[in-house]
Every structure is written in structure tokens, then in C-alpha cells.
């Protein structure tokens, strides 16, 4: 495998972009899950898919050139969707879950309609739904790399504000700190990361990469910072295992990543339970 | 310091606060009392700008809340500080850091604030592993870490054991003597009567507004609104 990794550009693209997404998806995921917004990445991935479907339709009727990359419209849609969902969660606290569900089904409906309308253009739907890591180009890799770098810089610089918002937004408002810009930018980053990860893990599994590592981390961590560290480590374990097994066993990478993460979660669950039982025995 | 004029607030077309008027001077220790559902928490949220769509006016030294907050710090302890997502690991010092300057937790401030609420050595503990009363005290410590000019607390002693409640009121009195303005929603006003400079009893509207002595006389006559 190592030899091929040096030899084949597509493998390099796949592995490097996978590792980058394995870092930033859980990183943002920690904040999303803490805010009880775990449905948002799922909704955004569907919004993003509807962008891809509409682009494909526009290509089929000649409005967009055949060389146009449908992903670009997917990214635009995802970012707009992120801003809409941000406003929704801000202003309609009580109905935010239903709102998210409506956005999700609406965009799935739009996707289905435009995929059907886009006759003549072959849209490889499964590769968007489940990811196809081997189709990632050098250009895609660059996009992922720049996004990863800016996500990490953003979180690093705004970490304290992001944490304060996630933990207790009311309190932080009374401190008169400007949080709207940080909050909005965060949602835009989520939109970007979801859209860009689509090719790597697929529409149906991207939210898993944002939430499963967090589910693992919260069983182990004692602080928010630790949660982030454990979530990123779990994300990378999932991605790297997924990539390796897809190489040797020829399994779809998105699926193996998610299954690995669930197994890891189970393992951690059993381990922490056993530790607790042991502790109890010691104290009894 | 605070002037509230003709404050009316509705939720879903239902009047929750009806034409509230009162003032709180700098250095006051004000107790807001009233039965469940009378609008105490709603009133505090109006004061703090969380309920923005009210009628009437609320002024801080003649300024809007936003302008006032540019100059002064206001600390807040919410009624159910346990609204946060308890499954997420957060350490005690991370919580208190959100009350420190620039959100940057400085070790000295954190230790000092924890000491004030009797939680020495709890810095590294996970918040969800603390009892409800201990958690409540962490939130009080966070507000204290701000060194606020005005401290607003919504039933801060709920869930705290009796010994600690006494300690808590002693702390409040000390802070008050040091010059802090305090607004406290509470049902156990009797525990700190000597210190209270103002009692505001509400039940949609203001049922009573005066000092503690006047309140005692008022309360002896009509027993229906306060719960002292
Ligand atoms: N989000 C809401 N939606 C609808 N009604 C609300 C909402 N929040 C408060 N209310 C209503 O407003 C009224 C005042 O509520 P509030 O929480 O201010 O009372 P309170 O005096 O703080 O009561 P308690 O002593 O129980 O804390 C209540 O009748 C309540 O039903
Ligand atoms: Mg209340």
C-alpha cells in the first residue's frame, strides 16, 4: 500500500483529504453536539445535494456548461442553508427541530425532482450519497486543505467565544460581547465542511463523522478541551481504519468509517462501564 | 441605577407583566418576590435584555442596557442554571472562565471565586459530576468572577442545603457592604431582612414596593401576594 500511495496521485488525494476531514468534522462536531444541533449537518448535507441536483439539471438544459462542477453549487447551497438554519435556531428556539426536519425533507424533495428532470446527464447519485473517495482530484484536495486550515485557525482564534456561546449563550449576551459574527461564521464553516466532505463520506454519512466521534469523546473527557482532543483522535481512527480497509478489502470508505466509529463507541462504552464497576467493587 | 417605567410584557398575547414601575438605586439590595408564575424571572430577563420586545422603558443611569454594559459589568445567575447540555464534559474552571475578563480564565480569579462559594479545589472536576446544589454554586462563582457592579440572581438558593444558604446570604451581605448593587429573586427573604433595602412584590403588576419594614407591615395586613 505504501508504495502505491507514493505512486498514485488519486490515492494521495483520497488519503490526505480523508485525514483532513477526519480532523475538522469532529472539531466542529463538538460545538454542534453541545448546542444540541446534531441534526444540522444532516440537514445541510441534503441541502448541498439539492444544489448538486439543480446544477446537474442546469447542465442538462444547457444553462451551465458541461464542464461545470456541480459540487460548486452544492457548496453555495450548503452555506446559504447554514445561514438560514442559524437564523432559525436563533429566532425559533421552540420549533427548531421541526424547522430543521422541514429543511431536510424539502431539499431531498428538490433533489429527487431535479435529478429526474436532468435527463441525458448522468448524475452518479450513489457517489454523492455514499461518497467516492477515489474520485477526488488534486483540485478537490486543495479545497479541502485550505478549508481545513481556515477552520482550524478560526476555532483556535475564537475558541473561548465559541465555547461560551455553546455553553451558555444568555450569560454571554449579558457580558456584551459581540457574538453574532462569530456565531454566523461558525455556521458558514459547518456548511462548507459538510459540502466539501460530501465526496469523501457521502451525504448520508457526513453527520456521522461529525457526531459519532463526539459521542465517543464525551464518555472519556473531563473538560471541553479534552472532548475536542478525544473527538479528533476518534475521527482520525475512524477515517484511517476506513481508508485502509477500503483499500485492502475493497469496501466503500464512508461505510467502513462509520462502522469503525460505532465499534469504537461500543468499545469505549463497555470499557467505561467496566471501569465504573471495578471502582465500585474497590470502594465497597 | 435602574428606572423601570410602564413595563408591560406579553407572551403569546398573554400579559405576563402589567405596567410595572420601580427604581433601584446604586447600592440597593433589592428582593423581588411573588408567587410562582407571577413574572419574576420574566422581569429579570427584561432587565437583562433577553426579552427584548417589551413595552415601556428600562433605563440604566439614563442609558440603554447596551450602552450601560459598555461601561459596567452585570452578573447573572439564571433560575435553572442546569439548562445546559449535561452530557457534555465541561470542567468547573472552564465554566468560571466564561465569567472572567475576555473569557480568559485566570487561575487566581477562578480560585478566589470558588473559595467564595466554598468549592475550593473543584477546578478540574467535571461539572456534571457535581450535585445540583454544587453546580448552582459554580454558577454563582462564575458571576462573582466578573466582579460585577450589578448582580442579578434568580432563586440562587434553590437546591442548596440550609447551612450553605446561610453562608450564601452572608456572602451577599458582604458584597453589598462592599458596594455591589444586588437584585435577588427569592422566597427566603426573611433570612437577610436587615440588609434588604428594597422589596418589590409582583404579581403581573407591582403589588408592593418599599423597604423591608414597610413590607413587613404590608405583609401583616394582606397576606396574599408574597411568600415570606
Ligand atoms: N416561554 C414561555 N411561553 C409561554 N408562557 C411563558 C413562558 N415563559 C413564561 N411564561 C408564563 O409567564 C408567566 C411568568 O413566568 P415566570 O417564569 O416569569 O414566573 P416566576 O415568577 O419566575 O415563577 P417561579 O416562581 O416559578 O420561578 C407564567 O404564567 C408563565 O406561564
Ligand atoms: Mg422564576
XYZ file of C-alpha atoms and ligand atoms in Angstrom:
544
model
C 0.000 0.000 0.000
C 2.748 2.469 0.908
C 4.386 2.056 -2.441
C 1.129 2.714 -4.243
C 0.489 5.657 -2.000
C 3.637 7.292 -3.302
C 2.924 6.239 -6.813
C -0.710 7.087 -7.390
C -1.941 10.614 -7.126
C -5.578 9.584 -6.626
C -4.607 7.625 -3.518
C -2.745 10.592 -2.123
C -5.738 12.824 -2.790
C -8.049 10.353 -1.110
C -5.931 9.781 1.977
C -4.907 13.351 2.597
C -8.388 14.772 2.156
C -9.799 11.983 4.327
C -7.355 12.765 7.109
C -8.118 16.479 6.894
C -11.864 15.946 7.027
C -11.349 13.451 9.852
C -9.867 16.350 11.789
C -12.217 19.234 11.075
C -15.550 17.385 11.046
C -15.266 16.214 14.679
C -13.723 19.554 15.662
C -16.849 21.413 14.558
C -18.989 18.481 15.671
C -18.118 19.047 19.321
C -19.678 22.511 19.230
C -22.673 21.342 17.219
C -23.494 18.447 19.525
C -23.004 20.623 22.602
C -25.562 23.026 21.208
C -27.985 20.140 20.649
C -27.908 20.790 16.934
C -26.783 17.344 15.832
C -29.449 17.376 13.110
C -27.903 20.356 11.360
C -25.081 18.598 9.468
C -27.576 16.029 8.260
C -29.915 18.743 7.010
C -27.067 20.637 5.359
C -25.789 17.604 3.524
C -29.236 17.222 1.972
C -29.360 20.923 1.110
C -25.987 20.518 -0.502
C -27.236 17.558 -2.518
C -30.125 19.653 -3.831
C -27.555 22.166 -5.078
C -25.759 19.392 -6.920
C -29.043 18.166 -8.399
C -30.046 21.632 -9.592
C -26.613 22.201 -11.121
C -26.917 18.901 -12.942
C -30.324 19.925 -14.250
C -28.974 23.300 -15.415
C -26.166 21.495 -17.218
C -28.658 19.181 -18.903
C -30.685 22.078 -20.353
C -27.563 23.952 -21.381
C -27.697 26.882 -18.941
C -24.489 25.779 -17.296
C -21.533 24.454 -19.339
C -20.981 20.717 -19.333
C -17.625 21.181 -17.607
C -19.226 22.894 -14.594
C -18.546 21.084 -11.321
C -21.966 20.538 -9.649
C -20.196 20.462 -6.291
C -19.736 24.227 -6.508
C -23.470 24.848 -6.412
C -23.663 22.269 -3.652
C -21.235 24.351 -1.615
C -23.177 27.574 -2.268
C -26.439 25.905 -1.237
C -24.896 24.443 1.879
C -23.580 27.815 3.027
C -26.924 29.536 2.388
C -28.659 26.656 4.169
C -26.308 27.065 7.116
C -27.180 30.752 7.433
C -30.902 30.024 7.190
C -30.656 27.318 9.838
C -28.621 29.623 12.062
C -31.391 32.228 11.962
C -33.969 29.523 12.521
C -32.241 28.239 15.639
C -31.772 31.793 16.889
C -35.292 33.027 16.455
C -37.470 29.978 16.761
C -35.983 28.096 19.666
C -39.169 26.166 20.296
C -39.666 24.894 16.778
C -36.072 24.500 15.663
C -36.198 20.716 15.427
C -39.252 20.728 13.205
C -37.719 23.533 11.180
C -34.572 21.511 10.587
C -36.636 18.481 9.610
C -38.627 20.569 7.122
C -35.474 21.986 5.522
C -34.098 18.472 5.246
C -37.109 16.885 3.582
C -37.672 19.894 1.329
C -34.143 19.677 -0.030
C -34.424 15.937 -0.506
C -37.650 16.529 -2.438
C -35.937 19.157 -4.597
C -33.016 16.795 -5.205
C -35.255 13.983 -6.362
C -37.232 16.244 -8.699
C -34.198 17.782 -10.368
C -32.354 14.510 -10.687
C -35.408 13.179 -12.530
C -35.611 16.306 -14.706
C -31.936 16.221 -15.593
C -32.384 13.749 -18.401
C -29.382 12.965 -20.514
C -26.818 13.988 -17.925
C -25.606 11.086 -15.936
C -25.532 12.043 -12.265
C -23.773 9.393 -10.264
C -26.135 9.662 -7.323
C -24.617 6.848 -5.296
C -21.223 8.520 -5.298
C -22.798 11.586 -3.707
C -24.931 9.611 -1.293
C -22.206 7.284 -0.093
C -19.052 9.110 -1.091
C -16.453 8.010 -3.595
C -13.115 8.867 -2.227
C -11.238 7.634 -5.267
C -12.736 10.337 -7.485
C -11.151 13.169 -5.528
C -8.997 15.373 -7.706
C -5.911 17.378 -6.812
C -8.094 20.474 -7.015
C -10.574 18.947 -4.543
C -7.691 18.182 -2.210
C -6.550 21.806 -2.333
C -10.065 22.989 -1.494
C -10.211 20.623 1.485
C -6.739 21.687 2.641
C -7.500 25.413 2.538
C -10.820 24.863 4.262
C -9.211 22.708 6.941
C -6.557 25.301 7.628
C -9.033 28.161 7.877
C -11.387 26.120 10.076
C -8.599 25.317 12.495
C -7.404 28.935 12.595
C -10.957 30.180 13.151
C -11.629 27.768 16.011
C -8.226 28.495 17.538
C -8.746 32.267 17.494
C -12.380 32.236 18.578
C -12.245 29.216 20.851
C -13.229 31.000 24.048
C -16.148 32.784 22.493
C -17.343 29.653 20.732
C -17.203 27.709 23.957
C -19.003 30.442 25.884
C -21.754 30.613 23.263
C -22.195 26.878 23.198
C -22.233 26.588 26.941
C -24.500 29.471 27.912
C -25.497 31.963 25.266
C -27.754 34.006 27.572
C -24.950 34.658 30.002
C -22.559 35.705 27.285
C -25.057 38.148 25.823
C -25.241 39.962 29.142
C -21.466 40.284 29.003
C -21.995 42.461 25.960
C -19.508 40.583 23.825
C -20.052 40.580 20.105
C -21.051 37.053 19.350
C -23.286 37.241 16.289
C -20.411 37.421 13.837
C -18.578 34.508 15.460
C -21.780 32.512 15.631
C -22.658 33.174 11.991
C -19.140 32.429 10.793
C -19.245 29.152 12.677
C -22.382 28.110 10.818
C -20.815 29.080 7.488
C -17.841 26.843 8.306
C -20.198 23.995 9.125
C -21.897 24.494 5.757
C -18.563 24.469 3.943
C -17.229 21.414 5.751
C -20.421 19.448 5.117
C -20.444 20.268 1.410
C -16.770 19.553 0.919
C -16.970 16.265 2.815
C -19.760 15.038 0.583
C -17.410 13.308 -1.878
C -15.407 11.749 0.923
C -18.028 10.243 3.216
C -21.241 10.921 1.318
C -24.442 12.817 2.053
C -25.874 10.080 4.206
C -22.830 9.654 6.415
C -21.311 13.091 6.875
C -23.275 13.865 10.012
C -21.994 10.580 11.437
C -18.438 11.837 11.086
C -19.424 14.995 12.934
C -21.355 13.356 15.764
C -20.021 9.825 16.402
C -16.512 10.948 17.433
C -18.167 13.381 19.834
C -20.311 10.618 21.292
C -17.093 8.675 21.940
C -15.254 11.670 23.365
C -17.912 12.683 25.881
C -17.623 9.294 27.548
C -13.928 9.847 28.199
C -13.359 13.548 28.718
C -13.471 15.636 31.867
C -13.396 19.019 30.167
C -14.475 20.629 26.937
C -10.906 20.853 25.678
C -10.388 17.158 26.299
C -13.632 16.440 24.472
C -12.239 18.150 21.392
C -8.950 16.222 21.595
C -10.654 12.845 22.013
C -13.183 13.606 19.284
C -10.458 14.468 16.772
C -8.462 11.345 17.701
C -11.565 9.155 17.297
C -12.390 10.820 13.994
C -8.912 10.069 12.687
C -9.004 6.478 13.914
C -12.311 6.048 12.075
C -11.110 7.658 8.856
C -7.738 5.908 8.722
C -9.220 2.499 9.507
C -11.901 3.137 6.921
C -9.381 4.094 4.260
C -7.093 1.158 4.916
C -9.854 -1.408 4.945
C -11.385 0.047 1.826
C -8.006 -0.371 0.171
C -7.423 -3.964 1.256
C -10.987 -5.230 1.402
C -12.406 -3.068 -1.360
C -15.224 -1.821 0.869
C -16.826 1.633 0.458
C -14.841 4.064 2.615
C -17.798 6.054 4.003
C -19.490 2.929 5.305
C -16.342 1.495 6.871
C -15.578 4.810 8.571
C -18.987 4.889 10.226
C -18.956 1.224 11.216
C -15.473 1.629 12.701
C -16.641 4.618 14.714
C -19.668 2.768 16.057
C -17.468 -0.179 17.065
C -15.113 2.250 18.765
C -18.076 3.812 20.571
C -19.226 0.392 21.748
C -15.727 -0.438 22.931
C -15.432 2.791 24.875
C -18.901 2.268 26.306
C -18.050 -1.206 27.594
C -14.657 -0.037 28.855
C -16.065 2.882 30.862
C -18.829 0.686 32.286
C -16.315 -1.932 33.389
C -14.130 0.737 34.922
C -17.092 2.001 36.918
C -17.990 -1.485 38.133
C -14.382 -2.074 39.176
C -14.290 1.217 41.037
C -17.498 0.340 42.811
C -16.084 -3.007 43.885
C -12.993 -1.299 45.218
C -14.981 1.173 47.277
C -17.421 -1.455 48.593
C -29.310 52.933 38.823
C -32.310 51.254 37.193
C -35.542 53.010 36.296
C -38.399 50.888 35.029
C -41.392 52.772 33.625
C -44.685 51.296 32.454
C -43.092 47.963 31.659
C -45.559 45.604 30.024
C -44.600 42.265 28.579
C -46.743 39.748 26.761
C -46.089 36.145 25.809
C -48.410 34.862 23.089
C -50.794 37.769 23.659
C -50.976 36.959 27.342
C -49.977 39.712 29.688
C -47.224 38.445 31.952
C -46.022 41.801 33.253
C -48.532 44.601 33.525
C -47.441 48.220 33.818
C -44.503 47.717 36.155
C -42.849 50.789 37.681
C -39.959 50.896 40.124
C -36.483 52.227 40.612
C -33.402 50.636 42.071
C -30.663 52.915 43.309
C -26.960 52.229 43.224
C -26.030 50.248 46.303
C -29.510 48.825 46.768
C -30.080 45.261 47.826
C -33.443 44.558 46.217
C -35.551 41.477 46.737
C -38.103 40.585 44.078
C -40.787 38.333 45.450
C -44.084 36.897 44.298
C -45.822 33.563 43.858
C -44.909 31.048 41.144
C -45.753 32.299 37.698
C -46.072 35.924 38.818
C -43.456 37.048 36.327
C -40.282 37.389 38.425
C -37.984 35.593 36.007
C -39.636 37.352 33.089
C -38.937 40.690 34.751
C -35.263 39.849 35.220
C -34.985 38.772 31.598
C -36.450 42.111 30.536
C -33.879 43.892 32.694
C -31.106 41.820 31.111
C -32.204 42.349 27.526
C -33.142 38.717 26.912
C -36.783 39.665 26.491
C -36.378 42.487 24.035
C -39.943 43.027 22.857
C -41.385 44.786 25.876
C -43.423 47.964 26.079
C -42.357 50.777 28.345
C -38.835 51.772 29.211
C -35.925 50.401 31.199
C -33.020 52.757 31.800
C -29.679 52.241 33.481
C -28.347 55.557 34.740
C -30.289 57.098 31.903
C -28.693 54.743 29.379
C -29.970 51.781 27.449
C -28.775 48.410 28.685
C -26.366 48.060 25.759
C -24.732 51.399 26.467
C -24.614 50.696 30.183
C -22.911 47.362 29.560
C -20.147 49.155 27.687
C -19.168 50.780 30.981
C -20.253 48.392 33.701
C -20.438 44.679 34.276
C -23.643 42.899 35.138
C -23.511 39.394 36.558
C -26.410 36.997 36.171
C -27.301 33.695 37.773
C -30.270 32.161 35.977
C -33.043 30.304 37.753
C -32.248 26.948 36.279
C -28.595 27.141 35.556
C -28.861 23.498 34.640
C -30.375 24.217 31.257
C -27.056 23.445 29.623
C -26.365 20.124 27.966
C -25.333 17.997 30.929
C -23.939 15.208 28.798
C -21.140 17.428 27.502
C -17.973 17.339 29.596
C -17.180 20.773 30.956
C -14.775 21.394 33.796
C -15.610 23.763 36.624
C -12.783 26.091 35.678
C -13.971 26.244 32.085
C -17.379 27.396 33.322
C -15.936 30.067 35.558
C -13.584 31.243 32.813
C -16.653 32.395 30.848
C -17.161 34.908 33.655
C -13.568 36.150 33.638
C -12.257 39.119 31.670
C -12.000 38.375 27.951
C -13.286 34.897 28.791
C -9.686 34.047 29.570
C -9.774 32.183 32.832
C -7.122 33.488 35.144
C -6.199 30.950 37.759
C -6.209 33.393 40.649
C -9.686 34.755 39.876
C -11.059 31.243 39.469
C -9.623 30.009 42.746
C -10.854 33.105 44.548
C -14.377 32.799 43.132
C -14.574 29.118 44.046
C -13.391 29.916 47.549
C -16.227 32.397 47.972
C -18.813 29.693 47.373
C -16.988 27.033 49.364
C -15.798 24.914 46.458
C -12.052 25.056 46.970
C -10.163 22.556 44.851
C -13.026 21.860 42.439
C -11.335 23.481 39.411
C -10.635 20.322 37.442
C -13.837 18.467 38.296
C -16.369 17.734 35.601
C -19.434 19.886 36.188
C -21.936 17.082 35.625
C -20.303 15.067 38.394
C -21.263 17.721 40.940
C -24.549 17.705 42.842
C -27.284 20.139 41.838
C -26.517 22.473 44.709
C -22.794 22.397 44.000
C -23.475 23.184 40.358
C -25.618 26.119 41.374
C -22.716 27.411 43.457
C -20.408 27.106 40.452
C -22.754 29.417 38.563
C -22.754 31.866 41.450
C -18.940 31.733 41.429
C -18.932 32.477 37.709
C -20.998 35.619 38.253
C -18.665 36.674 41.082
C -15.582 36.143 38.913
C -16.824 39.033 36.776
C -16.629 41.453 39.727
C -19.920 42.911 38.569
C -21.238 46.299 39.546
C -24.741 44.863 39.459
C -25.514 41.284 40.369
C -28.833 39.729 39.383
C -29.762 36.343 40.805
C -32.887 34.301 40.110
C -33.653 31.987 43.041
C -29.984 31.148 43.545
C -30.509 29.173 46.742
C -32.871 26.559 45.353
C -31.283 23.173 45.918
C -28.623 24.481 48.264
C -28.504 23.000 51.752
C -29.511 25.146 54.717
C -26.033 25.722 56.081
C -24.841 26.867 52.692
C -27.889 29.092 52.244
C -26.872 30.980 55.373
C -23.329 31.220 54.078
C -24.629 32.405 50.741
C -26.599 35.227 52.342
C -23.608 36.212 54.431
C -21.650 36.434 51.192
C -24.373 38.561 49.597
C -24.377 40.910 52.579
C -20.613 41.223 52.423
C -20.721 42.028 48.711
C -23.492 44.521 49.346
C -21.457 46.280 52.006
C -18.557 46.402 49.583
C -20.805 48.423 47.305
C -22.318 45.911 44.911
C -25.899 46.502 43.788
C -27.862 43.284 44.081
C -31.221 42.188 42.738
C -32.354 38.884 44.097
C -35.425 36.806 43.370
C -36.035 34.712 46.388
C -38.576 33.080 48.614
C -36.446 33.237 51.734
C -36.228 36.982 52.199
C -36.575 36.559 55.954
C -33.046 35.163 56.106
C -31.443 38.501 55.318
C -34.014 41.107 56.300
C -31.594 43.523 57.917
C -29.697 44.027 54.724
C -32.509 44.412 52.236
C -33.085 47.990 51.181
C -35.964 47.338 48.885
C -38.723 44.803 48.402
C -40.613 44.575 45.139
C -43.525 42.179 45.269
C -45.026 41.459 41.894
C -47.975 39.579 40.590
C -48.214 40.650 36.973
C -48.264 44.221 38.248
C -46.331 45.640 41.188
C -48.205 44.591 44.299
C -45.843 46.251 46.701
C -42.757 48.401 46.508
C -40.956 49.718 49.574
C -38.357 48.970 52.195
C -38.311 45.912 54.368
C -40.049 47.474 57.385
C -42.888 48.737 55.224
C -43.083 45.360 53.596
C -43.461 43.638 56.955
C -46.361 45.888 57.885
C -47.907 45.464 54.460
C -47.494 41.739 54.646
C -49.155 41.559 58.048
C -52.223 43.243 56.544
C -52.574 41.452 53.216
C -51.112 38.030 53.119
C -51.969 37.012 49.613
C -49.144 38.153 47.429
C -45.751 37.489 48.947
C -44.466 34.253 50.273
C -42.289 35.389 53.098
N -41.727 30.685 27.154
C -42.941 30.894 27.683
N -44.045 30.611 26.955
C -45.270 30.834 27.459
N -45.507 31.317 28.675
C -44.456 31.609 29.443
C -43.112 31.414 29.001
N -42.280 31.810 29.975
C -43.067 32.218 30.985
N -44.379 32.101 30.691
C -45.502 32.478 31.551
O -45.196 33.726 32.118
C -45.610 33.751 33.454
C -44.486 34.231 34.336
O -43.422 33.298 34.297
P -42.106 33.492 35.158
O -41.190 32.399 34.806
O -41.633 34.878 34.968
O -42.657 33.322 36.643
P -41.862 33.337 38.003
O -42.461 34.415 38.822
O -40.403 33.425 37.744
O -42.239 31.935 38.608
P -41.369 30.927 39.531
O -41.560 31.357 40.942
O -41.991 29.606 39.301
O -39.957 30.994 39.072
C -46.110 32.370 33.803
O -47.511 32.421 33.873
C -45.667 31.513 32.674
O -46.667 30.570 32.393
Mg -38.830 32.226 38.026
